[in-house]
Every structure is written in C-alpha cells, then in structure tokens.
Coordinates of C-alpha atoms in Angstrom, one line a residue:
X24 CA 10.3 -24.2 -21.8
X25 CA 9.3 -23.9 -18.4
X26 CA 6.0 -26.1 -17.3
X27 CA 4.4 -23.6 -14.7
X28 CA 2.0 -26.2 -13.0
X29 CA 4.8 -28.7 -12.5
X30 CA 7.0 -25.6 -10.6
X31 CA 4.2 -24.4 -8.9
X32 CA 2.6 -28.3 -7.6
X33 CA 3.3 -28.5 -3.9
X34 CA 4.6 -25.0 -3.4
X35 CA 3.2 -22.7 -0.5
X36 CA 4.4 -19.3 -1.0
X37 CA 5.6 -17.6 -3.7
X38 CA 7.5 -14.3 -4.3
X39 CA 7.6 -12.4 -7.5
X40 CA 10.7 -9.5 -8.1
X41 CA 12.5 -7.7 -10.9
X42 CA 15.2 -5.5 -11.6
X43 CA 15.6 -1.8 -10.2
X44 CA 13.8 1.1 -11.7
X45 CA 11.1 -1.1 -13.4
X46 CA 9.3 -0.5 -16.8
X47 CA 6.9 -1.5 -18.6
X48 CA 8.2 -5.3 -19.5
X49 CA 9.2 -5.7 -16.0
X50 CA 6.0 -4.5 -14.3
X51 CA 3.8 -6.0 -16.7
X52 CA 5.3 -9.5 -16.0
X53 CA 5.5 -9.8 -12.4
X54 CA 1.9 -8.5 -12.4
X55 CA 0.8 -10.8 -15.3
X56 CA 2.6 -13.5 -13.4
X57 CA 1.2 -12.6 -10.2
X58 CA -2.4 -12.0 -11.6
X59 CA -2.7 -15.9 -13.6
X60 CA -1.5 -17.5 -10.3
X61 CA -3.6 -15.4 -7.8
X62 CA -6.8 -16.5 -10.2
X63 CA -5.7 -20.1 -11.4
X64 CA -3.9 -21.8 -8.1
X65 CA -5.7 -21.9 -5.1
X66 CA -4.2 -22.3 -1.4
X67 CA -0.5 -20.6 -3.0
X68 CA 0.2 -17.3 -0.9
X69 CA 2.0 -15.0 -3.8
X70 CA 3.8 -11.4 -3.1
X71 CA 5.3 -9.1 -5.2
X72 CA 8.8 -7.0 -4.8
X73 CA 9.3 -3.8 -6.6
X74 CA 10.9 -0.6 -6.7
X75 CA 7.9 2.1 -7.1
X76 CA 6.2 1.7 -9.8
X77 CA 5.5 4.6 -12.5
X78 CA 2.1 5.9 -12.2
X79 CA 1.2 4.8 -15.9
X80 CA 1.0 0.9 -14.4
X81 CA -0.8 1.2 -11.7
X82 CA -4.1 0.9 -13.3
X83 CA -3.0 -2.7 -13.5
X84 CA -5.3 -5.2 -11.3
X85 CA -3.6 -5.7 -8.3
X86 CA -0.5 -3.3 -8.4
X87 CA -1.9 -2.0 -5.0
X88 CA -0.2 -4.8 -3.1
X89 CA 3.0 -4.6 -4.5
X90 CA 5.6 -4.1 -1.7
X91 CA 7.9 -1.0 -2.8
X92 CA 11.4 -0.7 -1.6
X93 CA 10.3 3.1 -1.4
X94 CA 13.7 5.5 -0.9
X95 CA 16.2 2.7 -2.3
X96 CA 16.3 3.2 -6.3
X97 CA 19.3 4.1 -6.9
X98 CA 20.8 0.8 -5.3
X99 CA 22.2 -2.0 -7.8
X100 CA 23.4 -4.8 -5.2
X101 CA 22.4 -5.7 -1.7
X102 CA 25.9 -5.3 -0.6
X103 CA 25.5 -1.4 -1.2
X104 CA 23.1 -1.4 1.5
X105 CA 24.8 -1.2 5.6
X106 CA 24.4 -4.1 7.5
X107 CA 21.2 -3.0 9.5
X108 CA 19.3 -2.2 6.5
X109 CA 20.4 -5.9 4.7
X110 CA 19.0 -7.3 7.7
X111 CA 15.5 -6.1 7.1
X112 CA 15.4 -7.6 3.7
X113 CA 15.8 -11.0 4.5
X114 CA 12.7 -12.8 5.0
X115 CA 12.6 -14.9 8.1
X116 CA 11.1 -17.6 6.3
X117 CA 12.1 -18.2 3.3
X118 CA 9.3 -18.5 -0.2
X119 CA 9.4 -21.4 -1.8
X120 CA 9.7 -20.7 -4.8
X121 CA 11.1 -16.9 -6.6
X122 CA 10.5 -16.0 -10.0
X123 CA 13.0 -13.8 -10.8
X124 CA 11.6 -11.7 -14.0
X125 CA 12.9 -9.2 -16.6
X126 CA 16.5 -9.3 -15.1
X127 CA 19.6 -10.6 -16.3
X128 CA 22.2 -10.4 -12.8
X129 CA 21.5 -10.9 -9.7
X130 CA 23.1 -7.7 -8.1
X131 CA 19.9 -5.8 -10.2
X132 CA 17.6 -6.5 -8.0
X133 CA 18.9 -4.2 -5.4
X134 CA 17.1 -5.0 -2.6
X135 CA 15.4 -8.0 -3.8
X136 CA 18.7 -10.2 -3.8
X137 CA 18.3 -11.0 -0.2
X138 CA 15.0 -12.8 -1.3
X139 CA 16.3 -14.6 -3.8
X140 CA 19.5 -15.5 -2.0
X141 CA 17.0 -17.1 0.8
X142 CA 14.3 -18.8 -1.3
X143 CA 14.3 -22.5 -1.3
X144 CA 14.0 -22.6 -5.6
X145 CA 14.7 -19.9 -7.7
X146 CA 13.2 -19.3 -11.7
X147 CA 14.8 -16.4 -14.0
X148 CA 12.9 -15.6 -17.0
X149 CA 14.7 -13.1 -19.1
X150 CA 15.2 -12.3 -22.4
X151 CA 18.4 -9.4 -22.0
X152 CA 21.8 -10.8 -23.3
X153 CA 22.6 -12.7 -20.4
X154 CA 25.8 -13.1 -18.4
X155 CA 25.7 -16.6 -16.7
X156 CA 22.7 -18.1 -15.7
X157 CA 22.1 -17.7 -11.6
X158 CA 18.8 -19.1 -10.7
X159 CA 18.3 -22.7 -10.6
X160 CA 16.0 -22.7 -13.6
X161 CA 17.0 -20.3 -16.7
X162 CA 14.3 -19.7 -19.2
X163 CA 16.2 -16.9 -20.9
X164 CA 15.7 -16.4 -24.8
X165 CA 18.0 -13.5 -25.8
X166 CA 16.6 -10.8 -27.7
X167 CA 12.8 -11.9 -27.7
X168 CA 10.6 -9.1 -28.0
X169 CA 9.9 -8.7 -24.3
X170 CA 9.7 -11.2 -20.9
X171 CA 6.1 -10.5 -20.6
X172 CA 5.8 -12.7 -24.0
X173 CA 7.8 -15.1 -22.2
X174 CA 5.8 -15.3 -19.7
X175 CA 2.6 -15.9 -22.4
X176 CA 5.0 -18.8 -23.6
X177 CA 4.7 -20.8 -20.3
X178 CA 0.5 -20.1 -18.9
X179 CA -2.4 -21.6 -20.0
X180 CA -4.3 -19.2 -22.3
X181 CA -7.2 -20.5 -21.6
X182 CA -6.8 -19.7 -17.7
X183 CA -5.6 -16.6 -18.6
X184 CA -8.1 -13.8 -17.6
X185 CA -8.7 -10.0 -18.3
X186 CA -6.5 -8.5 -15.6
X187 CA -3.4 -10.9 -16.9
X188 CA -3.7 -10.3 -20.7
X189 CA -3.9 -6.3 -19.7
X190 CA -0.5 -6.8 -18.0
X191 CA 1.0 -8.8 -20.4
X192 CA 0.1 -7.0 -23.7
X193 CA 1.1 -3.5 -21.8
X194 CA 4.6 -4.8 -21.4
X195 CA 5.2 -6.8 -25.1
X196 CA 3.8 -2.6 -26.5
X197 CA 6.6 -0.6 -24.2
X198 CA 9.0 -3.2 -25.0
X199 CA 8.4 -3.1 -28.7
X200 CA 7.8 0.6 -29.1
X201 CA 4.3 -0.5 -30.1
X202 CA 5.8 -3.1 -32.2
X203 CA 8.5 -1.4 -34.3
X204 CA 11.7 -2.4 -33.0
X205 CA 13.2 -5.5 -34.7
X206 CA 12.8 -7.2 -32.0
X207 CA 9.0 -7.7 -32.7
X208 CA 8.1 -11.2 -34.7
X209 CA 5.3 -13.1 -35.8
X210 CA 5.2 -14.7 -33.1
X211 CA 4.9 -11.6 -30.5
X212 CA 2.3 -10.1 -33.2
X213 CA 0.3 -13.5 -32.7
X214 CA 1.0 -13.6 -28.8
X215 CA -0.5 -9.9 -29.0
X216 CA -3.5 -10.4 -30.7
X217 CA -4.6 -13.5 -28.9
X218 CA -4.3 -11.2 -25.6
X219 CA -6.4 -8.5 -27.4
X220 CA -9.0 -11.5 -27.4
X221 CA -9.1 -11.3 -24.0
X222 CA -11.3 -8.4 -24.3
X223 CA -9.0 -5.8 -22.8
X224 CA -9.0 -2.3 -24.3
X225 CA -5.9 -2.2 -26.2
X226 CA -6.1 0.9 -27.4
X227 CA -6.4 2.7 -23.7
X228 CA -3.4 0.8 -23.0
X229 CA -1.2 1.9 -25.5
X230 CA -2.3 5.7 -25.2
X231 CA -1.9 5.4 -21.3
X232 CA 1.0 3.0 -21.0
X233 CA 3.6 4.2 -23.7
X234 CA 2.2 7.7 -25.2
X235 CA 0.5 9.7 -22.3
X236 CA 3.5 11.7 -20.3
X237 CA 2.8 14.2 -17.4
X238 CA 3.7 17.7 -17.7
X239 CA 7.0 16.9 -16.2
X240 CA 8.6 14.5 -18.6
X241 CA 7.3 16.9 -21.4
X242 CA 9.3 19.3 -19.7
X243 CA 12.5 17.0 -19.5
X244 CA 12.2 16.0 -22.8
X245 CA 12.1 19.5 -24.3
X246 CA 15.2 20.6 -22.3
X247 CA 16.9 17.5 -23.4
X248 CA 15.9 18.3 -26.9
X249 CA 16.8 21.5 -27.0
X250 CA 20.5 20.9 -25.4
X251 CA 21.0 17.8 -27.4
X252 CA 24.2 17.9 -29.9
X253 CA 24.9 15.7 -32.8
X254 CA 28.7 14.2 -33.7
X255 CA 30.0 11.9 -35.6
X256 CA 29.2 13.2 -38.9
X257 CA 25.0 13.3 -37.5
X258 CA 24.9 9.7 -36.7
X259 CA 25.1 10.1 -33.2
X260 CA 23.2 12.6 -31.2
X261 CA 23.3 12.8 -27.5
X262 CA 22.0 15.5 -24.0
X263 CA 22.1 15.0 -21.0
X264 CA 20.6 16.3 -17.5
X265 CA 22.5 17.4 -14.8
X266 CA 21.9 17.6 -10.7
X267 CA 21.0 21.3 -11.1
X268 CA 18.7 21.1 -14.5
X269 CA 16.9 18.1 -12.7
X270 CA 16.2 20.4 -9.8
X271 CA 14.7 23.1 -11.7
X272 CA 13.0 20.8 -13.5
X273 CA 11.4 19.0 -10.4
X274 CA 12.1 15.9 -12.2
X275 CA 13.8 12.3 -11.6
X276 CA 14.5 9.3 -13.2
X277 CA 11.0 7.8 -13.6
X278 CA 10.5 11.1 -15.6
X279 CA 13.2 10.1 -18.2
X280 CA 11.2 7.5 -20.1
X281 CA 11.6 7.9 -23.8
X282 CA 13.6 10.9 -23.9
X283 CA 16.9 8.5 -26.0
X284 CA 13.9 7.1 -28.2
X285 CA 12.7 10.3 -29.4
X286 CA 16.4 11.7 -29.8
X287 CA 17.2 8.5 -32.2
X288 CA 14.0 9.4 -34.5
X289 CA 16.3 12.2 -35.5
X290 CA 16.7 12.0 -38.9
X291 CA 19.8 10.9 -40.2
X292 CA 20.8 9.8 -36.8
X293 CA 21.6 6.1 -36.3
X294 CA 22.1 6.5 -32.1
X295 CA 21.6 8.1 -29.6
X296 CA 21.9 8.2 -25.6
X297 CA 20.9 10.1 -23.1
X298 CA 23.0 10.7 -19.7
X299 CA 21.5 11.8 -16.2
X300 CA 23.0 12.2 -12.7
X301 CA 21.8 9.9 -10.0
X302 CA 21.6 10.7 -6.5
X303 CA 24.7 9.3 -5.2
X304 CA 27.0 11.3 -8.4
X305 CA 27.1 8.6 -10.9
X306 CA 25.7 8.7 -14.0
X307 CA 23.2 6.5 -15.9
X308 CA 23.2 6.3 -19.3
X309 CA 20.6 5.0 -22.5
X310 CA 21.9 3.9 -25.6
X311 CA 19.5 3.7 -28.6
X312 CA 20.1 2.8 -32.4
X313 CA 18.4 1.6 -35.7
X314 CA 21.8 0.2 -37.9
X315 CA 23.7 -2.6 -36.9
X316 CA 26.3 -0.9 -34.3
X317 CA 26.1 -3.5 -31.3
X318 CA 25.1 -1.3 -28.7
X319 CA 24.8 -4.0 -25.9
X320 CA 29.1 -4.3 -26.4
X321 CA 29.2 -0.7 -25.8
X322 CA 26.8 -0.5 -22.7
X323 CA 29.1 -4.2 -21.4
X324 CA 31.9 -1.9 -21.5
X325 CA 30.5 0.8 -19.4
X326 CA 29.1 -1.7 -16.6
X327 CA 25.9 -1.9 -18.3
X328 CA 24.3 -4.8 -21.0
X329 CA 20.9 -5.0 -22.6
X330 CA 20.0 -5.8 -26.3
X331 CA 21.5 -5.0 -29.5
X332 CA 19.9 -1.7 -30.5
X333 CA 18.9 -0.4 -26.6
X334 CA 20.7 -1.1 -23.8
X335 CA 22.0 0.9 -20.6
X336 CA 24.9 1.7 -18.6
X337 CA 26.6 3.5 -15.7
X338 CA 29.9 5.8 -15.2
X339 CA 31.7 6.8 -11.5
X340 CA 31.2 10.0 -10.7
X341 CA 32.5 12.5 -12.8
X342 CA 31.8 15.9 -15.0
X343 CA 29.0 15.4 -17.6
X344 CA 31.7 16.2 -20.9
X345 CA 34.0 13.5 -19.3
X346 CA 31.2 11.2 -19.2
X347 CA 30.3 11.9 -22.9
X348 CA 33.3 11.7 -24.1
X349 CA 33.8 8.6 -22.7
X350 CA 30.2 7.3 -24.5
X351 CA 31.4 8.8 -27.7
X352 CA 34.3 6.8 -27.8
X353 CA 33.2 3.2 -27.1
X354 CA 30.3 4.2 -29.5
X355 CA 33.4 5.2 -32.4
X356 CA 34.9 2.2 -31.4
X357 CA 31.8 -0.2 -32.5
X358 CA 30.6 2.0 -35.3
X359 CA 34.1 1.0 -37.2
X360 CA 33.3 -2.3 -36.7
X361 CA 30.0 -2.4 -39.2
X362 CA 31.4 0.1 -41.6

C-alpha cells in the first residue's frame, strides 16, 4: 500500500498521465487523483496528460485543464514519434514526482513516456495483468475491479470531496459494467457506496457515463450488429469495421465503446471481439467473455494484455478475414484448454 502524504511530502510539481485512448477507469483516476491533491495539498503544482478525452467525462471538475496530445492517438511508444516531435514532449524541467495510472507498460503512454522517462520519481498504480514492474513504486493488484478503487485504497476519505468521489465512482461503474463483471467484490461495492456518501448523484453518472451514447456510436453499433457472425458452434461471435464503413459512418475509435460488450450478451455466446482499422492500417481488436477461456493469453499473443474476461490487442496491417481468422484461432486454441 502506497502512503500518499509520505510520496507527496516535500514534492513541488506533480504530473498525472495514463495510457492512450483513455476510458472511463483511466480518466476517472487521474482526475480523482488530480482533484484530492489540488483540494488537500497546498503549495504542490499538479498537471494532467491525456489523450482527448471522450465527451461523457468531461463533466468531471477540472477536466478543462487537462493537456491533450490532440492528433497523436493512434501512437503506442514515444519512439513512433520523429525526432522533432519527441523533442517537444520532454519537459525541460523535470516533475518531481509522476503517477503513472491505469497502465501496465510504459510504451502505452504514447506521448506521455517522455515524461515519465524525465521525472525525478515515478508511481504506477494498475490493476491490468502486468508485465514487469517499471516505475520506481508498483502498486499494482491484478484483476481489482478498477484503478480508480485503487486509488480510493491510498487517500484519505475523509479529505476526499464531491468532485473526487464523482471521478472515482464514474470509473469503478465503467470498469465494472455497473458492477457485473466478476471482477466486482465486496470490497469495490463498499468503496462504492462510501463515495455515493459523498453526496454525488450516482445515478446521473451512471446514465451519462456508461449508458448515454451519441447518435453515432448508435450508428456503429447497429452496423456492427447487424454484420456480426457467430462460429465456433455460437460461442464466439465477432464484426468488425473497416476504413470505408468508418467513413460512412463518420465515426472513430472513441465511438467504439461497448460495441464487444453488447455482442457478448448474445445468448449462448461465451466471447466475443470486435476488430476496427486504425489510421495507420493496423487493426485493434476487443476481446470480451463470461466462461473461463483466459482471454488476456489470447490478447498477450496478439501484442495486446488486459484481464481475464476483457482485454485488447493489435494485428500489422492486413485484410479484415486474415485478421479474424487469426482471432479465431488463438481464441480455439484457449477454449480447448477449459473444456
């Protein structure tokens, strides 16, 4: 366990970052963490690094002053970037201390990794199935419900204000698909309700965070529904979206959010994933599943990771039924394994 005010005694500046293409967990930590130190330590300059933010969490106090690496997404390492651009990412003095949230590698914080590479002391708290620890402090408890309840683990509740608990609770709900997945526990059900003490409206949240969608991911979802296929005897249902269908569409990757959930509440379906194009011509991938097919083994051998029953991944550049295939195959290869 971390002791926040022993970290944070003496330090000056502080800088806050996650991994690319942030969601719910991520945002709602750095901006939980961000909001309890902006309100509890005095005199400590604190910033924020994200990618743009989707537009669901920016009612959260404070998400104005988030610096946005605006037009670099789609970037999973620093070293991606050419030599000019690296150089504008590297603050000339360094923070003293980084938190490092909701990421398990370095080389997913895209831009980020020049700030961590150049702060004096750097913190990872992370609770994805890690693959060495690379900060200086780990506080990484695989397959907890979410980093936001991590990040509960180590404050003070009773400096914890409004604006924090909103953050918080937000990202422990999108993490825990409103607190079905197994990954849900006493424990996060007790870290939850305290926050709900805080007097924040929970309900709001949970409409507006994980349930409301703009007219264009309804869009993208009913495509992707309507294209989807099932193999494997029904167990395993997949669709994807391709450069053109996303251009129709008008839609991107922040548009994509829940479209693998909804494909695994197929009955009779155990998982599912969900393939896209990025910008550059590889593709990204979401695995979802409810039995026990380890789906973090599958995504670790496709360059991805996460947790047991979601994780994510990424394939080179090639056609969409050679990408499938490929998914179909790892996915046989595990599903033998629990049979």
């Amino acid at each position: 366990m971390i002791n926040l005010d022993n970290e944070l005694s003496g330090v000056g500046t502080v800088a806050i970052c996650g991994h690319i293409r942030p969601d719910g967990d991520c945002v709602g930590s750095c901006m939980g963490l961000y909001n309890y130190i902006a309100s509890n330590y005095d005199g400590i300059k604190t910033d924020v690094y994200l990618n743009p933010i989707p537009s669901c969490f920016r009612i959260f106090k404070n998400s104005d002053k988030i610096v946005n690496y605006t037009g670099f997404d789609l970037v999973e390492s620093i070293d991606d970037f050419p030599k000019h651009i690296q150089g504008s990412y590297v603050n000339k003095k360094p923070y003293d201390l980084l938190f490092v949230l909701d990421c398990s590698e370095s080389n997913r914080l895209g831009p980020a990794y020049s700030l961590f590479k150049n702060a004096k002391r750097t913190i990872c708290i992370d609770h994805h199935m890690n693959k060495g620890e690379f900060a200086d402090v780990n506080y990484i408890i695989e397959d907890y419900s979410s980093t936001c309840e991590l990040i509960y683990n180590i404050v003070d509740y009773d400096r914890i204000d409004k604006a924090t608990a909103e953050c918080l609770y937000t990202g422990i709900v999108t993490d825990t698909g409103v607190f079905q997945y197994d990954c849900t526990t006493v424990d996060t059900m007790c870290a939850a309700g305290k926050l709900m003490d805080k007097g924040i409206d929970y309900s709001y949240l949970v409409e507006h965070a994980f349930y409301e969608k703009t007219y264009e991911q309804q869009m993208a979802l009913a495509t992707s529904i309507l294209k989807s296929v099932r193999v494997n005897d029904g167990r395993v249902i997949y669709s994807y979206l391709d450069t053109d269908e996303m251009e129709k569409l008008n839609v991107g990757p922040k548009d994509f959010e829940g479209i693998c959930e909804t494909l695994r509440e197929t009955k009779g379906v155990t998982v599912a994933f969900f393939l896209y194009r990025q910008s550059d011509g590889s593709i990204k991938g979401s695995l979802r599943g409810t039995d026990e097919t380890d789906l973090s083994r599958v995504a670790g051998r496709m360059n991805g990771g996460g947790h047991k029953k979601a994780a994510g991944f990424h394939l080179d550049n090639m056609p969409m039924k050679e990408a499938k295939d490929i998914v179909i195959k790892e996915l046989e290869k595990e599903m033998q394994q629990v049979q």
